[in-house]
Amino acid sequence: MPKIADIQLPDFPLLLAPMEDVSDPPFRALCKEQGADVVYTEFISSEGLIRDAAKSVMKLDIYERERPVGIQIFGANLDSMLQSIEIVEKSNPDIIDINFGCPVKKVVSKGAGAGILKDIDLMVSLTKAMVERTHLPITVKTRLGWDDTSIKIVEVAERLQDVGCKAIAIHGRTRAQMYKGNADWKPIAEVKNNQRMHIPVFGNGDIDTPEAAMRMRDEYGLDGAMIGRASIGYPWFFREVKHFFETGTHAEPPTMEERVEAARRHLQMAIAWKGEKLGVFETRRHYTNYFKGIPHFKEYRMKMVTSDESADVFAAFDEVMERFGDFEFAET
Ligand SMILES: Cc1cc2nc3c(=O)[nH]c(=O)nc-3n(C[C@H](O)[C@H](O)[C@H](O)COP(=O)(O)O)c2cc1C
């Protein structure tokens, strides 16, 4: 069973991917409850942390209930990355993850995120310096390469391992692909099959059914699956994958009661974390997904996404339960 440094994980763990504006404490808690074995924060700017930018600092908030939890940081400047480690350590995460995969222009143009895939020596030396600076396990999340002419992920992963990286999660796309085309898991399997690799190799990209997760385990032989988009508004995806692994059958989709309860808890946790106003405002974007597939739902959704008071949103949840309580959701 895979281990990240001393963190023992179950067989073929499911990891919640870091996702900007999605992987916040309430969402991470819901995914954890539904079976995510490791969760990550969204990426946090090392420059933002050392400038003490409130928005970056708030992203460091983690809770006991979600452990093991990784805080993900990004940057390209060695000094800033090292300084930010000291700030991150104060939050006491279980893992510090480095983002070497973000493809967006404003990150890449500074040499951060996937930008570093153009300079593998820098990627390795930065990782090494970070490993040496902290007692916490350093892990890396990256892509296959910069473009399809420069895929050297087998060599890159081995070099990262050799400088002390404790696990690697690989999104099966290049930077040039952004999110287009299909994720290719074959090069990730090649990383795993490298006889010299002994750290966990987690696969990422396009796991959108329990069957896909099973293929990643059985056909590609990876150590675990990192799941992103399939979990957005659907934290039950983790339990559905686990159910499928255990029984070979599909779990029943979550009932209306479970969905209302998840929405309610999401809002409660968001308010507890960032206060009534922001909590109400920033949880709005999740409701559509929680209640997807219900006909004639618009009136209720509008109430949820336009009310400024949490009491009104909670009342809308009650109404939904009353009106649609016995609605049967189709399997996703
Ligand atoms: C909304 C969104 C935000 C993301 N933010 C991050 C991030 O902060 N850090 C990161 O490493 N990857 C980020 N990603 C990439 C995901 O972690 C993941 O690699 C990608 O979505 C592929 O996995 P999936 O097919 O399971 O979604 C983001 C993806 C999405 C859709």
CSV table of C-alpha atoms and ligand atoms in Angstrom, one decimal:
chain,number,residue,atom,x,y,z
A,1,MET,CA,0.0,0.0,0.0
A,2,PRO,CA,1.4,3.4,-0.9
A,3,LYS,CA,3.0,5.8,1.5
A,4,ILE,CA,3.8,9.4,1.2
A,5,ALA,CA,6.8,9.6,3.5
A,6,ASP,CA,5.3,8.3,6.8
A,7,ILE,CA,1.7,8.8,5.7
A,8,GLN,CA,0.2,5.4,5.2
A,9,LEU,CA,-2.5,5.3,2.5
A,10,PRO,CA,-5.0,2.6,1.6
A,11,ASP,CA,-4.7,0.5,-1.4
A,12,PHE,CA,-5.2,2.6,-4.5
A,13,PRO,CA,-6.1,5.9,-2.7
A,14,LEU,CA,-8.3,8.5,-4.3
A,15,LEU,CA,-7.0,12.0,-4.1
A,16,LEU,CA,-9.0,15.2,-4.5
A,17,ALA,CA,-7.1,17.3,-7.0
A,18,PRO,CA,-6.1,20.8,-6.2
A,19,MET,CA,-8.6,23.1,-7.9
A,20,GLU,CA,-8.6,26.9,-7.8
A,21,ASP,CA,-11.8,28.3,-6.3
A,22,VAL,CA,-13.2,24.8,-5.8
A,23,SER,CA,-10.9,22.9,-3.3
A,24,ASP,CA,-11.7,25.1,-0.4
A,25,PRO,CA,-12.2,23.8,3.2
A,26,PRO,CA,-16.0,23.1,2.9
A,27,PHE,CA,-15.6,21.2,-0.4
A,28,ARG,CA,-12.6,19.3,0.9
A,29,ALA,CA,-14.5,18.3,4.0
A,30,LEU,CA,-17.5,17.0,1.9
A,31,CYS,CA,-15.1,15.0,-0.4
A,32,LYS,CA,-13.3,13.6,2.6
A,33,GLU,CA,-16.5,12.4,4.1
A,34,GLN,CA,-17.4,10.7,0.8
A,35,GLY,CA,-14.1,8.8,0.7
A,36,ALA,CA,-11.3,11.0,-0.6
A,37,ASP,CA,-8.1,9.7,1.0
A,38,VAL,CA,-5.9,12.8,0.5
A,39,VAL,CA,-7.1,16.3,-0.3
A,40,TYR,CA,-5.2,19.3,-1.5
A,41,THR,CA,-5.8,23.0,-1.3
A,42,GLU,CA,-6.0,25.0,-4.5
A,43,PHE,CA,-2.7,26.4,-5.6
A,44,ILE,CA,-1.4,29.3,-3.6
A,45,SER,CA,1.0,31.9,-4.9
A,46,SER,CA,4.4,31.9,-3.0
A,47,GLU,CA,4.7,35.6,-3.9
A,48,GLY,CA,1.3,36.3,-2.5
A,49,LEU,CA,2.2,34.5,0.7
A,50,ILE,CA,5.4,36.4,1.3
A,51,ARG,CA,3.6,39.7,0.5
A,52,ASP,CA,1.0,38.6,3.1
A,53,ALA,CA,-1.8,39.1,0.6
A,54,ALA,CA,-5.0,38.3,2.5
A,55,LYS,CA,-6.4,36.2,-0.3
A,56,SER,CA,-3.4,33.9,-0.4
A,57,VAL,CA,-3.1,33.6,3.3
A,58,MET,CA,-6.7,32.6,3.8
A,59,LYS,CA,-6.1,29.7,1.4
A,60,LEU,CA,-3.8,28.2,4.0
A,61,ASP,CA,-6.6,27.4,6.4
A,62,ILE,CA,-6.9,23.7,7.0
A,63,TYR,CA,-8.9,21.7,9.5
A,64,GLU,CA,-8.2,18.5,11.5
A,65,ARG,CA,-11.1,16.7,9.9
A,66,GLU,CA,-9.6,16.8,6.4
A,67,ARG,CA,-6.2,15.2,7.2
A,68,PRO,CA,-4.1,14.1,5.4
A,69,VAL,CA,-4.1,17.4,3.6
A,70,GLY,CA,-1.6,18.9,1.2
A,71,ILE,CA,-1.1,22.6,0.7
A,72,GLN,CA,-0.1,23.4,-2.9
A,73,ILE,CA,2.1,26.3,-3.7
A,74,PHE,CA,3.4,27.7,-7.0
A,75,GLY,CA,6.1,30.1,-8.0
A,76,ALA,CA,9.4,30.1,-10.0
A,77,ASN,CA,11.6,32.1,-7.7
A,78,LEU,CA,13.7,30.1,-5.4
A,79,ASP,CA,13.8,32.6,-2.6
A,80,SER,CA,10.1,33.2,-2.6
A,81,MET,CA,9.4,29.5,-2.7
A,82,LEU,CA,11.7,28.9,0.3
A,83,GLN,CA,10.3,31.8,2.2
A,84,SER,CA,6.8,30.7,1.5
A,85,ILE,CA,7.6,27.3,2.9
A,86,GLU,CA,8.1,28.8,6.3
A,87,ILE,CA,4.7,30.4,6.1
A,88,VAL,CA,3.0,27.2,4.9
A,89,GLU,CA,4.6,25.2,7.7
A,90,LYS,CA,2.8,27.3,10.3
A,91,SER,CA,-0.5,25.9,9.0
A,92,ASN,CA,0.9,22.4,9.8
A,93,PRO,CA,-0.2,20.5,6.6
A,94,ASP,CA,0.7,16.9,6.2
A,95,ILE,CA,2.2,17.5,2.8
A,96,ILE,CA,3.5,20.5,0.8
A,97,ASP,CA,2.8,20.0,-2.9
A,98,ILE,CA,4.5,22.0,-5.7
A,99,ASN,CA,2.5,23.0,-8.7
A,100,PHE,CA,4.5,22.3,-11.8
A,101,GLY,CA,1.5,21.8,-14.0
A,102,CYS,CA,-0.7,24.9,-14.2
A,103,PRO,CA,-1.0,25.8,-17.9
A,104,VAL,CA,-2.5,29.3,-17.6
A,105,LYS,CA,-0.6,32.1,-19.3
A,106,LYS,CA,-0.2,34.4,-16.4
A,107,VAL,CA,1.4,31.7,-14.4
A,108,VAL,CA,3.4,30.0,-17.2
A,109,SER,CA,4.8,33.4,-18.5
A,110,LYS,CA,6.6,33.8,-15.1
A,111,GLY,CA,8.2,30.4,-15.4
A,112,ALA,CA,5.9,28.9,-12.7
A,113,GLY,CA,3.4,26.1,-13.0
A,114,ALA,CA,3.9,24.2,-16.2
A,115,GLY,CA,6.3,26.9,-17.3
A,116,ILE,CA,9.0,25.1,-15.5
A,117,LEU,CA,8.6,22.1,-17.8
A,118,LYS,CA,10.8,24.2,-20.2
A,119,ASP,CA,13.6,24.1,-17.7
A,120,ILE,CA,13.8,20.7,-16.0
A,121,ASP,CA,17.1,21.5,-14.3
A,122,LEU,CA,15.4,24.3,-12.5
A,123,MET,CA,12.4,22.1,-11.7
A,124,VAL,CA,14.7,19.6,-10.0
A,125,SER,CA,16.9,22.1,-8.2
A,126,LEU,CA,13.9,24.0,-6.9
A,127,THR,CA,12.4,20.7,-5.6
A,128,LYS,CA,15.7,19.8,-4.0
A,129,ALA,CA,16.0,23.1,-2.2
A,130,MET,CA,12.5,22.8,-0.9
A,131,VAL,CA,13.0,19.3,0.3
A,132,GLU,CA,16.1,20.4,2.2
A,133,ARG,CA,14.2,23.4,3.8
A,134,THR,CA,11.3,21.5,5.4
A,135,HIS,CA,10.7,18.5,7.5
A,136,LEU,CA,7.3,18.0,5.8
A,137,PRO,CA,7.0,15.7,2.8
A,138,ILE,CA,7.3,17.6,-0.6
A,139,THR,CA,5.3,16.2,-3.4
A,140,VAL,CA,5.0,17.4,-7.0
A,141,LYS,CA,2.0,17.7,-9.4
A,142,THR,CA,2.9,18.1,-13.0
A,143,ARG,CA,2.0,17.3,-16.6
A,144,LEU,CA,3.6,15.0,-19.2
A,145,GLY,CA,5.8,17.7,-20.6
A,146,TRP,CA,5.7,21.1,-22.3
A,147,ASP,CA,4.5,19.7,-25.6
A,148,ASP,CA,4.4,16.4,-27.4
A,149,THR,CA,8.0,16.8,-28.7
A,150,SER,CA,9.4,17.2,-25.2
A,151,ILE,CA,7.8,14.4,-23.1
A,152,LYS,CA,10.6,13.3,-20.7
A,153,ILE,CA,8.4,12.5,-17.8
A,154,VAL,CA,10.1,9.2,-16.9
A,155,GLU,CA,13.4,10.9,-16.5
A,156,VAL,CA,11.9,13.9,-14.8
A,157,ALA,CA,10.1,11.8,-12.2
A,158,GLU,CA,13.2,9.8,-11.4
A,159,ARG,CA,15.2,13.0,-11.0
A,160,LEU,CA,12.5,14.5,-8.7
A,161,GLN,CA,12.5,11.3,-6.6
A,162,ASP,CA,16.3,11.3,-6.4
A,163,VAL,CA,16.2,14.8,-4.8
A,164,GLY,CA,13.7,13.7,-2.2
A,165,CYS,CA,10.2,14.3,-3.7
A,166,LYS,CA,7.9,11.9,-1.8
A,167,ALA,CA,5.2,11.3,-4.4
A,168,ILE,CA,4.3,12.5,-7.9
A,169,ALA,CA,0.9,13.2,-9.4
A,170,ILE,CA,0.9,13.4,-13.2
A,171,HIS,CA,-1.8,14.9,-15.3
A,172,GLY,CA,-1.7,13.0,-18.6
A,173,ARG,CA,-1.6,16.0,-20.8
A,174,THR,CA,1.1,18.4,-22.0
A,175,ARG,CA,1.0,22.1,-21.3
A,176,ALA,CA,0.4,22.7,-25.0
A,177,GLN,CA,-2.8,20.6,-24.8
A,178,MET,CA,-4.2,22.7,-21.9
A,179,TYR,CA,-7.4,20.7,-21.3
A,180,LYS,CA,-7.9,19.6,-24.9
A,181,GLY,CA,-7.9,16.1,-26.3
A,182,ASN,CA,-7.8,13.1,-24.0
A,183,ALA,CA,-5.5,12.5,-21.1
A,184,ASP,CA,-2.9,9.9,-22.0
A,185,TRP,CA,-2.1,7.6,-19.1
A,186,LYS,CA,0.5,5.5,-21.0
A,187,PRO,CA,3.5,7.8,-20.2
A,188,ILE,CA,2.3,7.8,-16.5
A,189,ALA,CA,2.4,4.0,-16.5
A,190,GLU,CA,5.9,4.2,-18.0
A,191,VAL,CA,6.9,6.3,-15.0
A,192,LYS,CA,5.5,3.7,-12.7
A,193,ASN,CA,7.1,0.9,-14.6
A,194,ASN,CA,10.6,2.4,-14.2
A,195,GLN,CA,12.3,-0.1,-12.0
A,196,ARG,CA,14.1,2.7,-10.1
A,197,MET,CA,10.8,4.4,-9.0
A,198,HIS,CA,9.8,3.7,-5.5
A,199,ILE,CA,7.7,6.7,-4.6
A,200,PRO,CA,3.9,6.6,-5.3
A,201,VAL,CA,2.9,7.6,-8.8
A,202,PHE,CA,-0.6,9.0,-9.0
A,203,GLY,CA,-2.5,9.3,-12.2
A,204,ASN,CA,-4.6,12.3,-13.1
A,205,GLY,CA,-6.8,13.4,-16.0
A,206,ASP,CA,-10.3,12.4,-17.2
A,207,ILE,CA,-11.3,10.0,-14.5
A,208,ASP,CA,-15.0,10.5,-14.8
A,209,THR,CA,-16.5,7.1,-14.1
A,210,PRO,CA,-15.7,4.4,-11.6
A,211,GLU,CA,-14.7,2.2,-14.6
A,212,ALA,CA,-12.0,4.7,-15.6
A,213,ALA,CA,-10.6,4.7,-12.1
A,214,MET,CA,-10.5,0.9,-12.3
A,215,ARG,CA,-8.6,1.0,-15.6
A,216,MET,CA,-6.1,3.3,-14.1
A,217,ARG,CA,-5.5,0.8,-11.3
A,218,ASP,CA,-5.7,-2.5,-13.2
A,219,GLU,CA,-4.5,-1.7,-16.7
A,220,TYR,CA,-2.1,1.1,-16.0
A,221,GLY,CA,-0.9,-0.2,-12.6
A,222,LEU,CA,-0.7,3.3,-11.0
A,223,ASP,CA,-0.6,3.8,-7.2
A,224,GLY,CA,-3.7,5.9,-6.9
A,225,ALA,CA,-6.0,8.3,-8.8
A,226,MET,CA,-6.2,12.0,-8.5
A,227,ILE,CA,-9.7,13.2,-9.3
A,228,GLY,CA,-10.7,16.7,-10.3
A,229,ARG,CA,-13.6,17.8,-12.4
A,230,ALA,CA,-15.7,14.7,-11.8
A,231,SER,CA,-16.0,15.7,-8.1
A,232,ILE,CA,-17.1,19.3,-8.7
A,233,GLY,CA,-20.6,19.6,-7.2
A,234,TYR,CA,-20.5,15.8,-6.8
A,235,PRO,CA,-18.4,14.8,-3.8
A,236,TRP,CA,-20.2,11.4,-4.0
A,237,PHE,CA,-17.9,10.4,-6.9
A,238,PHE,CA,-15.3,9.2,-4.4
A,239,ARG,CA,-17.8,6.8,-2.7
A,240,GLU,CA,-19.1,5.6,-6.0
A,241,VAL,CA,-15.6,4.7,-7.2
A,242,LYS,CA,-14.9,2.9,-3.9
A,243,HIS,CA,-18.3,1.1,-4.0
A,244,PHE,CA,-17.5,-0.1,-7.6
A,245,PHE,CA,-14.1,-1.4,-6.5
A,246,GLU,CA,-15.6,-3.3,-3.6
A,247,THR,CA,-18.7,-4.7,-5.4
A,248,GLY,CA,-18.2,-4.3,-9.1
A,249,THR,CA,-21.6,-2.6,-9.2
A,250,HIS,CA,-22.7,1.0,-9.4
A,251,ALA,CA,-23.8,2.6,-6.1
A,252,GLU,CA,-27.2,4.2,-6.0
A,253,PRO,CA,-26.9,7.9,-6.8
A,254,PRO,CA,-27.2,10.2,-3.8
A,255,THR,CA,-30.8,10.9,-2.7
A,256,MET,CA,-32.4,14.3,-2.6
A,257,GLU,CA,-32.0,14.2,1.2
A,258,GLU,CA,-28.3,13.7,0.9
A,259,ARG,CA,-28.0,16.4,-1.7
A,260,VAL,CA,-29.9,18.9,0.4
A,261,GLU,CA,-27.8,18.0,3.4
A,262,ALA,CA,-24.6,18.4,1.5
A,263,ALA,CA,-25.7,21.8,0.2
A,264,ARG,CA,-26.7,22.8,3.7
A,265,ARG,CA,-23.5,21.7,5.3
A,266,HIS,CA,-21.5,23.3,2.5
A,267,LEU,CA,-23.1,26.6,3.3
A,268,GLN,CA,-22.7,26.1,7.1
A,269,MET,CA,-19.0,25.3,6.8
A,270,ALA,CA,-18.5,28.2,4.4
A,271,ILE,CA,-20.1,30.7,6.7
A,272,ALA,CA,-18.1,29.3,9.7
A,273,TRP,CA,-14.9,29.7,7.6
A,274,LYS,CA,-15.4,33.1,5.9
A,275,GLY,CA,-18.4,34.7,7.5
A,276,GLU,CA,-22.0,35.1,6.4
A,277,LYS,CA,-21.6,37.4,3.5
A,278,LEU,CA,-18.8,35.7,1.6
A,279,GLY,CA,-20.0,32.3,2.7
A,280,VAL,CA,-23.4,32.9,1.1
A,281,PHE,CA,-22.0,34.5,-2.0
A,282,GLU,CA,-19.2,32.0,-2.8
A,283,THR,CA,-21.2,28.9,-2.2
A,284,ARG,CA,-23.7,29.8,-4.8
A,285,ARG,CA,-21.8,28.3,-7.7
A,286,HIS,CA,-22.0,24.8,-6.2
A,287,TYR,CA,-25.8,24.5,-6.0
A,288,THR,CA,-26.5,23.9,-9.7
A,289,ASN,CA,-24.4,20.8,-9.7
A,290,TYR,CA,-25.8,19.4,-6.5
A,291,PHE,CA,-29.3,19.6,-7.9
A,292,LYS,CA,-28.6,18.8,-11.5
A,293,GLY,CA,-31.3,16.8,-13.4
A,294,ILE,CA,-34.4,18.0,-11.5
A,295,PRO,CA,-37.0,19.3,-13.8
A,296,HIS,CA,-38.7,22.7,-13.1
A,297,PHE,CA,-36.0,23.6,-10.6
A,298,LYS,CA,-35.3,27.1,-11.8
A,299,GLU,CA,-37.4,29.0,-9.3
A,300,TYR,CA,-35.6,27.2,-6.4
A,301,ARG,CA,-32.2,27.6,-7.9
A,302,MET,CA,-32.8,31.4,-8.4
A,303,LYS,CA,-33.7,31.7,-4.7
A,304,MET,CA,-30.5,29.9,-3.7
A,305,VAL,CA,-28.3,32.0,-5.9
A,306,THR,CA,-29.9,35.4,-5.4
A,307,SER,CA,-30.6,35.5,-1.7
A,308,ASP,CA,-28.2,37.5,0.3
A,309,GLU,CA,-29.2,36.1,3.7
A,310,SER,CA,-28.2,32.5,4.6
A,311,ALA,CA,-31.6,32.1,6.3
A,312,ASP,CA,-33.3,32.5,2.9
A,313,VAL,CA,-31.0,30.0,1.3
A,314,PHE,CA,-31.6,27.5,4.1
A,315,ALA,CA,-35.3,28.1,3.7
A,316,ALA,CA,-35.0,27.3,0.0
A,317,PHE,CA,-33.3,24.0,0.8
A,318,ASP,CA,-36.2,23.1,3.0
A,319,GLU,CA,-38.6,24.0,0.2
A,320,VAL,CA,-36.7,21.8,-2.2
A,321,MET,CA,-36.8,18.9,0.3
A,322,GLU,CA,-40.5,19.3,0.7
A,323,ARG,CA,-41.3,19.7,-3.0
A,324,PHE,CA,-38.8,17.2,-4.5
A,325,GLY,CA,-38.0,15.0,-1.6
A,326,ASP,CA,-38.9,11.8,-3.4
A,327,PHE,CA,-37.4,12.7,-6.7
A,328,GLU,CA,-35.4,9.8,-8.1
A,329,PHE,CA,-32.1,10.7,-9.7
A,330,ALA,CA,-30.8,8.8,-12.6
A,331,GLU,CA,-27.4,7.2,-12.4
A,332,THR,CA,-24.7,9.6,-13.6
B,1,LIG,C1,-11.5,24.7,-12.0
B,1,LIG,C2,-10.1,24.0,-11.9
B,1,LIG,C3,-9.1,24.6,-11.2
B,1,LIG,C4,-7.9,24.0,-11.1
B,1,LIG,N1,-6.9,24.5,-10.3
B,1,LIG,C5,-5.7,23.8,-10.1
B,1,LIG,C6,-4.8,24.1,-9.1
B,1,LIG,O1,-5.0,25.1,-8.4
B,1,LIG,N2,-3.7,23.4,-9.0
B,1,LIG,C7,-3.4,22.3,-9.8
B,1,LIG,O2,-2.4,21.7,-9.7
B,1,LIG,N3,-4.3,22.0,-10.8
B,1,LIG,C8,-5.4,22.6,-10.9
B,1,LIG,N4,-6.4,22.2,-11.8
B,1,LIG,C9,-6.1,20.9,-12.6
B,1,LIG,C10,-6.7,19.7,-11.8
B,1,LIG,O3,-6.0,19.6,-10.6
B,1,LIG,C11,-6.5,18.5,-12.7
B,1,LIG,O4,-5.1,18.3,-12.9
B,1,LIG,C12,-7.2,18.5,-14.0
B,1,LIG,O5,-8.5,19.1,-13.9
B,1,LIG,C13,-7.3,17.1,-14.7
B,1,LIG,O6,-8.0,16.2,-13.8
B,1,LIG,P1,-9.6,15.9,-14.0
B,1,LIG,O7,-9.7,15.4,-15.4
B,1,LIG,O8,-9.9,14.8,-13.0
B,1,LIG,O9,-10.3,17.2,-13.8
B,1,LIG,C14,-7.6,22.8,-11.9
B,1,LIG,C15,-8.6,22.3,-12.7
B,1,LIG,C16,-9.9,22.9,-12.7
B,1,LIG,C17,-11.0,22.3,-13.6
